[in-house]
Coordinates of C-alpha atoms in Angstrom, one line a residue:
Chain D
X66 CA 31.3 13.3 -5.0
X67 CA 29.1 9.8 -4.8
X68 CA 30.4 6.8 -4.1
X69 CA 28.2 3.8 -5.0
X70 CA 29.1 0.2 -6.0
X71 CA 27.4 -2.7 -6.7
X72 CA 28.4 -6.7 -6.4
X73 CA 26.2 -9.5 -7.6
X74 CA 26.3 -12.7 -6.5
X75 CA 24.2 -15.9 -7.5
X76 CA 21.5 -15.3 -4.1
X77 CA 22.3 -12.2 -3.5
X78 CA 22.9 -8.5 -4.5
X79 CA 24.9 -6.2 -2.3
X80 CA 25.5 -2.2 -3.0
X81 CA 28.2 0.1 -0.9
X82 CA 27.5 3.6 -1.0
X83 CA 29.5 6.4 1.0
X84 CA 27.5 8.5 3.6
X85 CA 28.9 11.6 3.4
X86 CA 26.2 14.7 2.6
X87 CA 28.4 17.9 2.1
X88 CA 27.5 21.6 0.7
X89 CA 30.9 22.5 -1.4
X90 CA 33.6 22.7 1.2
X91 CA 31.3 22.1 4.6
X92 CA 30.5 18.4 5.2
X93 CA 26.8 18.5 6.4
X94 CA 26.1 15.1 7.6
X95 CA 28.7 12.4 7.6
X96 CA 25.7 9.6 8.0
X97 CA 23.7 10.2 5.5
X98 CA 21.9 7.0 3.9
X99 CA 22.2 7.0 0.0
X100 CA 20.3 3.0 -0.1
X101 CA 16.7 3.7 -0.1
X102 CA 14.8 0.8 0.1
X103 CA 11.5 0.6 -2.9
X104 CA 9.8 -2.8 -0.9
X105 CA 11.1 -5.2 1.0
X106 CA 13.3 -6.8 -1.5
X107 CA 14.9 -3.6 -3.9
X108 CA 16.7 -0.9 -3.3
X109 CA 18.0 2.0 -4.6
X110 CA 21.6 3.2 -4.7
X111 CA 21.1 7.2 -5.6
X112 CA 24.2 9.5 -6.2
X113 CA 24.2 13.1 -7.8
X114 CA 22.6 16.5 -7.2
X115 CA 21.0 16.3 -3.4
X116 CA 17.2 17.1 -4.3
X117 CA 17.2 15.4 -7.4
X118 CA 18.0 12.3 -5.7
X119 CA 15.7 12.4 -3.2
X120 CA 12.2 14.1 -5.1
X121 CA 13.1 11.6 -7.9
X122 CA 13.6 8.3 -5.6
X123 CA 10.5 9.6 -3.6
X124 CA 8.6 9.5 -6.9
X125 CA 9.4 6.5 -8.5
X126 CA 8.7 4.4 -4.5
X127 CA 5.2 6.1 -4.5
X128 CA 4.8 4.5 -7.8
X129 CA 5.6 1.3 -7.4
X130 CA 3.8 1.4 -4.8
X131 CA 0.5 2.2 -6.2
X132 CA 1.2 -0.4 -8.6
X133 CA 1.5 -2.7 -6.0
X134 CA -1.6 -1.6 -4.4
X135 CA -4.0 -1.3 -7.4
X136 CA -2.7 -5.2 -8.4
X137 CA -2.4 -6.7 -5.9
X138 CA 1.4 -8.1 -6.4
X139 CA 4.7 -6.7 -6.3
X140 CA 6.4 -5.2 -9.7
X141 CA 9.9 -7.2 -10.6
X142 CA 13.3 -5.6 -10.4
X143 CA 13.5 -5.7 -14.2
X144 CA 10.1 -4.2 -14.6
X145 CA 10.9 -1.2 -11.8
X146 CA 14.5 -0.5 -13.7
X147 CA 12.8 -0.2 -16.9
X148 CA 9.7 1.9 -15.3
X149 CA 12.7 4.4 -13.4
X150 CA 14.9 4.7 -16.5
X151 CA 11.7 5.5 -18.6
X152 CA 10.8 8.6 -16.3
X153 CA 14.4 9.9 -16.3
X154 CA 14.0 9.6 -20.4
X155 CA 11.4 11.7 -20.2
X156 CA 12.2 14.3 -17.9
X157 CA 15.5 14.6 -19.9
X158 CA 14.5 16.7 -22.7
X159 CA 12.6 18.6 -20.2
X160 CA 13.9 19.5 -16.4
X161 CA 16.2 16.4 -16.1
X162 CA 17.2 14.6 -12.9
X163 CA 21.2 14.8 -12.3
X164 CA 21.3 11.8 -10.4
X165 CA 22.8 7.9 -11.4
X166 CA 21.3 5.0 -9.8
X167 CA 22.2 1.6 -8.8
X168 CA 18.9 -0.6 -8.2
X169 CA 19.6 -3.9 -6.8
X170 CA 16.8 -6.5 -6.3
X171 CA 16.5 -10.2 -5.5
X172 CA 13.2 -11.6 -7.2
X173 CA 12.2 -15.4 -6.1
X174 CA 11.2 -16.2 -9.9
X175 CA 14.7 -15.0 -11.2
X176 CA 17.3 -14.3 -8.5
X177 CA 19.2 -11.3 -8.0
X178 CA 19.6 -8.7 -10.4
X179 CA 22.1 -5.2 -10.6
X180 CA 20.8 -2.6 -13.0
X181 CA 22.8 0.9 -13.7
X182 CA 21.4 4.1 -14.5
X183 CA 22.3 7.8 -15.2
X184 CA 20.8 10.9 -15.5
X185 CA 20.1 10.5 -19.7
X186 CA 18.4 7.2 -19.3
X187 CA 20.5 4.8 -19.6
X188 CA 19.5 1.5 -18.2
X189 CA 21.8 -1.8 -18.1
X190 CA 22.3 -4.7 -16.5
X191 CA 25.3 -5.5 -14.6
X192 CA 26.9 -8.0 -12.3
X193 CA 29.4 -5.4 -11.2
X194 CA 28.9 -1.5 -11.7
X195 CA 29.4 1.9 -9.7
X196 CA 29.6 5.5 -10.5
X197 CA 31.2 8.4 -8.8
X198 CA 34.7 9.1 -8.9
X199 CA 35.9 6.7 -6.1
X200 CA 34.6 3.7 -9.2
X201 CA 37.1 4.9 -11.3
X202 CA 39.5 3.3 -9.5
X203 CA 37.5 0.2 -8.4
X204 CA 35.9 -1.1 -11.6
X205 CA 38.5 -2.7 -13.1
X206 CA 39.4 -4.2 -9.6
X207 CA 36.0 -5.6 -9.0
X208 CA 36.6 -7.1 -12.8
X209 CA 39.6 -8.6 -11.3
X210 CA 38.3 -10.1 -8.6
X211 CA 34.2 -11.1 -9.6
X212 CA 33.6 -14.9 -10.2
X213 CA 30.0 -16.2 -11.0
X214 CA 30.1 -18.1 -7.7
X215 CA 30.8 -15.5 -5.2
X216 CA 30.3 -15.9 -1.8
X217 CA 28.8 -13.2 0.5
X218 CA 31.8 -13.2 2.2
X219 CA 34.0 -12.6 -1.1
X220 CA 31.6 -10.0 -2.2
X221 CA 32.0 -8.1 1.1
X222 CA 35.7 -8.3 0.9
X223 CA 35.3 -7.0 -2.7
X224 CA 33.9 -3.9 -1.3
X225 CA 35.9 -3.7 1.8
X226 CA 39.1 -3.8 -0.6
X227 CA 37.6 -1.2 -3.4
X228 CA 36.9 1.2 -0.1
X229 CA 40.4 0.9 0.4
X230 CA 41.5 2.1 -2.7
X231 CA 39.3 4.6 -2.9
X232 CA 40.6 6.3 0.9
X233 CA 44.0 5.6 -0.8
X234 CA 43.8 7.5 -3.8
X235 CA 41.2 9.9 -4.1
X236 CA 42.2 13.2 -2.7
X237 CA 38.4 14.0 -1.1
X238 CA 37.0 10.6 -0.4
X239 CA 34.6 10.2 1.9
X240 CA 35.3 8.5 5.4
X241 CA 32.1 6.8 5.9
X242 CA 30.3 3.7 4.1
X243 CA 27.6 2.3 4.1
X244 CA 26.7 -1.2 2.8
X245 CA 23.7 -3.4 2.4
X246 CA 22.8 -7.0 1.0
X247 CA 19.5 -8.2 -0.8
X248 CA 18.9 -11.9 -0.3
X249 CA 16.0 -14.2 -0.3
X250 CA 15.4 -12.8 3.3
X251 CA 15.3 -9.0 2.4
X252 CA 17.6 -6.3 2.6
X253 CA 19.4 -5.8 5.8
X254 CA 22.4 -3.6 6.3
X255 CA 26.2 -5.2 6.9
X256 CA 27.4 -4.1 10.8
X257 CA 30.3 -3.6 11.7
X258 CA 32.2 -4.2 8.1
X259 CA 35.0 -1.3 9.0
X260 CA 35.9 -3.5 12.4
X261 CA 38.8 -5.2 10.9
X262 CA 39.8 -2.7 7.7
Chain Z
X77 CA -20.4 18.9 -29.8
X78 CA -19.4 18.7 -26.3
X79 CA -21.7 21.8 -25.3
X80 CA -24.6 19.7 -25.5
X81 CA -22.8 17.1 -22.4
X82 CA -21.9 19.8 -20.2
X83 CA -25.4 20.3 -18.8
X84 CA -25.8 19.1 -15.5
X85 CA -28.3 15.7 -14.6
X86 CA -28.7 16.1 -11.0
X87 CA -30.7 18.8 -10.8
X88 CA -33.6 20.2 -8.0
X89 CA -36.8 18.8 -8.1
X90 CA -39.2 21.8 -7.6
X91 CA -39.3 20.1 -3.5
X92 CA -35.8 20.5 -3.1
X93 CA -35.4 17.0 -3.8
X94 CA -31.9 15.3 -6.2
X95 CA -33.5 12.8 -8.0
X96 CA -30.7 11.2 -9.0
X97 CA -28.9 11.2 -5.8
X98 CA -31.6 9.4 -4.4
X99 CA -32.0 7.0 -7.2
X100 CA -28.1 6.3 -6.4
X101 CA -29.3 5.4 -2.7
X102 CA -31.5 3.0 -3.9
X103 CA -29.1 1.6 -6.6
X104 CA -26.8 1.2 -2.9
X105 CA -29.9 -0.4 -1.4
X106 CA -29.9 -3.0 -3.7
X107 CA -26.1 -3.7 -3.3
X108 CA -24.8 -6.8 -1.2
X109 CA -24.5 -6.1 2.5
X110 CA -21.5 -4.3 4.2
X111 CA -20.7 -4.1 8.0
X112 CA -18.4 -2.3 9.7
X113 CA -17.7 -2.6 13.7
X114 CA -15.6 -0.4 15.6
X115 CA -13.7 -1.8 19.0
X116 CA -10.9 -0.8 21.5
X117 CA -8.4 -2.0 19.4
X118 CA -9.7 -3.4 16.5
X119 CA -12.1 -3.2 13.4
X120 CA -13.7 -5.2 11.5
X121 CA -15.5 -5.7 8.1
X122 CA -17.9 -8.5 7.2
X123 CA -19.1 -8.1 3.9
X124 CA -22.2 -10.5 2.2
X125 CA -20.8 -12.7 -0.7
X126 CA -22.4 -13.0 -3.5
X127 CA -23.3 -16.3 -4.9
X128 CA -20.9 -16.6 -7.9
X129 CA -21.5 -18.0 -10.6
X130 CA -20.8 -21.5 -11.2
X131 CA -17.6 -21.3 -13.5
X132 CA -16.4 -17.8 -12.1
X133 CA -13.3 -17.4 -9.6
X134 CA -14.7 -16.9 -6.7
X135 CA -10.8 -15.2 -5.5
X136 CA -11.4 -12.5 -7.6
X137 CA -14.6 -10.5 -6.8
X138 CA -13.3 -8.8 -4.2
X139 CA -15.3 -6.6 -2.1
X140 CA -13.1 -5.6 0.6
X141 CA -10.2 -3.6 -0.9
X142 CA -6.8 -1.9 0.1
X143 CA -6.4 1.4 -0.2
X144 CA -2.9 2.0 1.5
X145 CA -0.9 -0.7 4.0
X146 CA -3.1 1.1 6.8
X147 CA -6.5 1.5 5.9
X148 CA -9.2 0.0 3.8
X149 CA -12.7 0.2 2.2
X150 CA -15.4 -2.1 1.8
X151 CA -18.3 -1.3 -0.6
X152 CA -21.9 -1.4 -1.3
X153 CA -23.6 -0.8 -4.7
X154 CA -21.6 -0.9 -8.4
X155 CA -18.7 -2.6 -8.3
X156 CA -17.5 -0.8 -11.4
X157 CA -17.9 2.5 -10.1
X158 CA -16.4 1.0 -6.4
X159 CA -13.0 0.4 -8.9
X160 CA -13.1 3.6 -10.1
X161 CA -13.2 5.3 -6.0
X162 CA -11.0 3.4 -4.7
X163 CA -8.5 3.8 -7.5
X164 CA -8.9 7.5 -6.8
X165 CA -8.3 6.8 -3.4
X166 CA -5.1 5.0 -4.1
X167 CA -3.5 7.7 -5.8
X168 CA -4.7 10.3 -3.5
X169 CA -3.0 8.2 -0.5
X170 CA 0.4 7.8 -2.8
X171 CA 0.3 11.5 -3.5
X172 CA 0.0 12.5 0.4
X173 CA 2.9 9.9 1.0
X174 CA 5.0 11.5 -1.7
X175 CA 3.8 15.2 -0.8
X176 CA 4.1 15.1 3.1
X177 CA 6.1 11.7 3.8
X178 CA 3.1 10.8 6.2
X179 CA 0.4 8.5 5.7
X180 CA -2.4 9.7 4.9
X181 CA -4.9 9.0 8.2
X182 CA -8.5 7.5 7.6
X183 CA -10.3 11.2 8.0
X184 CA -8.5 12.5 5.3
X185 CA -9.0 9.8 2.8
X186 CA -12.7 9.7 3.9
X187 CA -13.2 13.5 3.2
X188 CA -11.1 12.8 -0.2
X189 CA -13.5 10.4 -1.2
X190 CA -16.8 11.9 0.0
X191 CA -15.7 14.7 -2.3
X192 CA -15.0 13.4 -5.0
X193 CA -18.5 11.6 -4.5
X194 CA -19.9 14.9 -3.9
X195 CA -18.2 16.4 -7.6
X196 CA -19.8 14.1 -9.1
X197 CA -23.4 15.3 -7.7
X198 CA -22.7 19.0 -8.8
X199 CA -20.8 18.7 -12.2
X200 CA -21.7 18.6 -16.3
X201 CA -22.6 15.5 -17.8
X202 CA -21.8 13.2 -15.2
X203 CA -24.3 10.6 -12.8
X204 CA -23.2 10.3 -9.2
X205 CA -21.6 7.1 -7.8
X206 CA -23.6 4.5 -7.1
X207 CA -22.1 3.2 -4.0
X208 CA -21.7 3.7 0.0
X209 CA -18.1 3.2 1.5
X210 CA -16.8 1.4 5.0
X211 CA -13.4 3.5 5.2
X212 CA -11.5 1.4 8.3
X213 CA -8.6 2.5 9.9
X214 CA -6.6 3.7 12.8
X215 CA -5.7 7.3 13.6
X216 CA -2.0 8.5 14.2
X217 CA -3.1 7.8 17.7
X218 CA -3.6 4.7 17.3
X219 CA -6.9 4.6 17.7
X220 CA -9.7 2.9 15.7
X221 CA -12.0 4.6 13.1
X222 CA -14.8 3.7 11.2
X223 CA -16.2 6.0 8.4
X224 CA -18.9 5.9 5.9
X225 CA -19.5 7.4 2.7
X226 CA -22.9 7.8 0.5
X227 CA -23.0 8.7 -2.8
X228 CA -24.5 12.3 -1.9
X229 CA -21.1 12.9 -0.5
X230 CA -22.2 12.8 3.0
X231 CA -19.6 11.2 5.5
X232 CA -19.4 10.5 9.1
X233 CA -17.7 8.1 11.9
X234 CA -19.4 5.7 13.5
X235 CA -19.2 3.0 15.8
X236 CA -21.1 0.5 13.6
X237 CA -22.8 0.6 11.1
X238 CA -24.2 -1.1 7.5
X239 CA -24.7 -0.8 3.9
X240 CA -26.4 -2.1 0.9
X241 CA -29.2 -5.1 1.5
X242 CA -31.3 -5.3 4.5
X243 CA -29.1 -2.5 6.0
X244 CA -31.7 -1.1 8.4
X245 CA -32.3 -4.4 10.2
X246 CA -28.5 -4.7 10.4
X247 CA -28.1 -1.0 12.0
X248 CA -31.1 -1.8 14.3
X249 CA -29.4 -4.9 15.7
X250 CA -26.2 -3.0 15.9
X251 CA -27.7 -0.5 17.8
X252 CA -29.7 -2.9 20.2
X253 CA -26.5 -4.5 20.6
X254 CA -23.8 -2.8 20.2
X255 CA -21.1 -2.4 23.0
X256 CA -17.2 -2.0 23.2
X257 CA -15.2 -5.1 22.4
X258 CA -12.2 -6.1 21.5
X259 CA -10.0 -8.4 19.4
X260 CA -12.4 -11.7 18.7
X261 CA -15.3 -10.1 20.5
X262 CA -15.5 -7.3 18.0
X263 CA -15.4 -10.3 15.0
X264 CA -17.9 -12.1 16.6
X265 CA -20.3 -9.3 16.9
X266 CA -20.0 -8.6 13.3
X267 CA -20.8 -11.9 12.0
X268 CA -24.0 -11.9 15.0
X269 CA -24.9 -9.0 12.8
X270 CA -24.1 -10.3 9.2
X271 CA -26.1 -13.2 10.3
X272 CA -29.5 -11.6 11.0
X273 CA -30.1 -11.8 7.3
X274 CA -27.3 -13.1 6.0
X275 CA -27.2 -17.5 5.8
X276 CA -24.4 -18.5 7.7
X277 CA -21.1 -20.0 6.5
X278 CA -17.7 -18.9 4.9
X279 CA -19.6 -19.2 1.4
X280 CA -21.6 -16.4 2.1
X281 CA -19.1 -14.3 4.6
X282 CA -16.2 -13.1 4.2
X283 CA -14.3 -11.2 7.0
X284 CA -11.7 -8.6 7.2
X285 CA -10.2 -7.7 10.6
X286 CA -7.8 -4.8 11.0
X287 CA -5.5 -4.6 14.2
X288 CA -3.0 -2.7 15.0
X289 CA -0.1 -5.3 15.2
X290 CA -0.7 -7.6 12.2
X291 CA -2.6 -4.5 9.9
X292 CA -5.3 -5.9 7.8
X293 CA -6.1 -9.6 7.3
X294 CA -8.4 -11.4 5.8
X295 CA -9.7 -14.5 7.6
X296 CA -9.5 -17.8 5.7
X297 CA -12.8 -20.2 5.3
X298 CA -12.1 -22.0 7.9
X299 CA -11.4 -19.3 10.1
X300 CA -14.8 -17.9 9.5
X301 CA -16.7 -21.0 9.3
X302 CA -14.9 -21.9 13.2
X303 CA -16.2 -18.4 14.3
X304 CA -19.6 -18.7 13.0
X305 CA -20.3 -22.2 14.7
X306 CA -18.9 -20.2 17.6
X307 CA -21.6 -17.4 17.5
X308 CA -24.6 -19.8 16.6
X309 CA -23.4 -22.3 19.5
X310 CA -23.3 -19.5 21.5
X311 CA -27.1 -18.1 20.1
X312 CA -28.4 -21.9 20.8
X313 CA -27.3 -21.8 24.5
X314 CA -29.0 -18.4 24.9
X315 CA -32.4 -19.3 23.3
X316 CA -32.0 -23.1 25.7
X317 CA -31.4 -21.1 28.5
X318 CA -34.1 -18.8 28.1
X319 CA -36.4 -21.4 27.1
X320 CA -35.5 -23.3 30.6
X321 CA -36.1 -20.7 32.3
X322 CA -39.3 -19.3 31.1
X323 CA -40.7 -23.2 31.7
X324 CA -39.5 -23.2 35.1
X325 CA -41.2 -19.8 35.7
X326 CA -44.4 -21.6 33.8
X327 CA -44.2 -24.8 36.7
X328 CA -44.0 -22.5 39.3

């Protein structure tokens, strides 16, 4: 099952996600990157049925995309939650996508910004969220430990600590993580964070 | 009733001639000038700009356009129909993206849009597109292209060429003049070209330059106005030299 988590911060946005790909009892891939950047400054954090997540992310990056190209400016993470939630409204009465998101974006107008998803359409905006079965355990930990001033350093140790208690207690969690930070500089991925764990 | 717009309006003349495809040529003809310039590692557009209008933003007539991050289109003709291509274009690039997970390379965006240019020359109750398209890029071998399109649906590569006003005197310099250049050498020949019939100055140019490291740019005013004193210094010497010259061969 998915693991994703998100942290907000005031300058910056950062989202774990495991890295496991598996097919029932056979792990496929164990590296398997569930971020998938939109531009330089969003990403997506896409758990649930394997295709869906994929053809539906695909989709939604063309389109912004194209908006970006036919106006000549970049869309905001507020208008690209509410343009991603609208399509999985639609399709749900239709062929729906089984997949939750986590789209984390740092705007220069308004900061960073955490919006959740799921598969019927529901959009809202977070400072700390995650889905899967690992975030049962970690949401009310993150709620424990999230302040309006955190540091990068606090927010990594906030993930470090909920992947922690996810290995601890779920019976099949995954082995691998992966996490990334959006700042004013763009998105770049966290080395090295399982050195010292 | 929409059986009476389904009847076709480019039709034969009894010579074999489309009237209206030709008429679209001319509507071209009358466009402001487009020139495209192929070199070793880069290409370039220089495009004529029209006088604007006094209280009009000047920023937002925009005659060179992208169509993806890695190739783009300069026009000549109706700048409303031009929207209309190159919006088609856009989504046709988006939907090889999303379809393939490639982009899409310049020969198959120019063949997408001298298609769609062509539809319009064989279907009910439509007029054909009254513009000619510069399609720049480079191939997944990273090497340069240059395409054009006319509204008959006609496309082909070339090494230079131009559309819209004065064209023909532009091609015939080109092909007087043309040889293989690259990086500022390939600009300058451009603008040489623009300014056979074109008054020179960043008010009346604008230049687009495509190489592979930086993609496409657009040079600033002054960037263009620093080039162009370049080329006509440059054009001075020349005609001084040859002037010397011939008056030496005159005393002798």
């Amino acid at each position: 099952m998915d693991y994703l988590m998100g942290v907000k911060g005031p300058d910056f946005v950062m989202i774990c996600s495991d890295s496991a790909a598996s097919h029932s009892i056979i792990s496929i891939k164990k590296d398997e990157d569930k971020l998938i950047p939109i531009d330089s400054n969003k990403l997506f954090g896409v758990a649930g049925e394997a295709g869906d997540r994929v053809n539906f992310s695909e989709y939604i990056i063309a389109n912004v995309k194209l908006y970006a190209l036919r106006n000549n400016t970049e869309l905001s993470t507020k208008a690209v939650a509410n343009f991603t939630r609208g399509e999985l409204a639609k399709a749900l009465r239709k062929a729906p996508y089984h997949c939750h998101l986590l789209l984390g974006g740092y705007d220069k107008s308004t900061g960073p910004s955490l919006y959740w998803m799921d598969y019927l359409g529901t959009l809202t905006k977070l400072n700390t969220g995650g889905t899967g079965y690992g975030s049962m355990f970690v949401l009310s930990l993150f709620d424990k430990l999230w302040h309006p001033n955190l540091t990068e350093a606090e927010g990594l140790d906030m993930m470090k600590q909920g992947i922690a208690e996810v290995k601890r207690r779920l019976v099949t969690a995954p082995s691998n993580y992966i996490i990334k930070i959006i700042d004013a500089n763009g998105i770049r991925i966290v080395k090295n964070w399982d050195q010292d764990v | 009733m929409s059986a009476r717009y389904d009847r076709a309006i480019t039709v034969f003349s009894p010579d074999g001639h489309l009237f209206q495809v030709e008429y679209a040529l001319e509507a071209v003809r009358k466009g402001t000038l487009a020139v495209g310039v192929r070199g070793k590692d880069t290409i370039v557009l220089g495009v004529e700009k029209k006088a604007a209008a006094k209280l009009q933003d000047a920023r937002t007539v925009r005659k060179i356009v992208k169509i993806d991050e890695h190739i783009c289109l300069a026009f000549a003709g109706l700048t409303a129909d031009a929207r209309v291509l190159v919006n088609r274009a856009r989504m046709e690039a988006q939907s090889y993206r999303l379809t393939l997970d490639e982009q899409v390379s310049v020969d198959h965006i120019t063949k997408y849009i001298a298609g769609v240019q062509q539809k319009y020359t064989q279907s009910g109750g439509v007029r054909p597109f009254g513009i000619s398209t510069l399609i720049v890029g480079f191939d997944p071998a990273g090497a340069p292209q240059l395409y054009q399109t006319d509204p008959s649906g006609i496309h082909s590569a070339w090494k230079a060429t131009a559309i819209g006003r004065n064209s023909k005197t532009i091609r015939e310099f080109l092909e007087k003049n043309y040889i293989e250049t690259s990086g500022k050498d390939t600009v300058k020949l451009a603008i040489k070209a623009l300014l056979e019939t074109v008054e020179a100055g960043s008010k009346s140019i604008e230049v687009a330059v495509m190489d592979k490291e930086h993609g496409l740019r657009v040079w600033t005013d002054e960037e263009v106005d620093a080039l162009v004193k370049e080329v006509e210094a440059e054009k001075a010497a020349a005609e001084a030299s040859k002037r010397g010259g011939a008056g030496q061969a005159g005393a002798v």
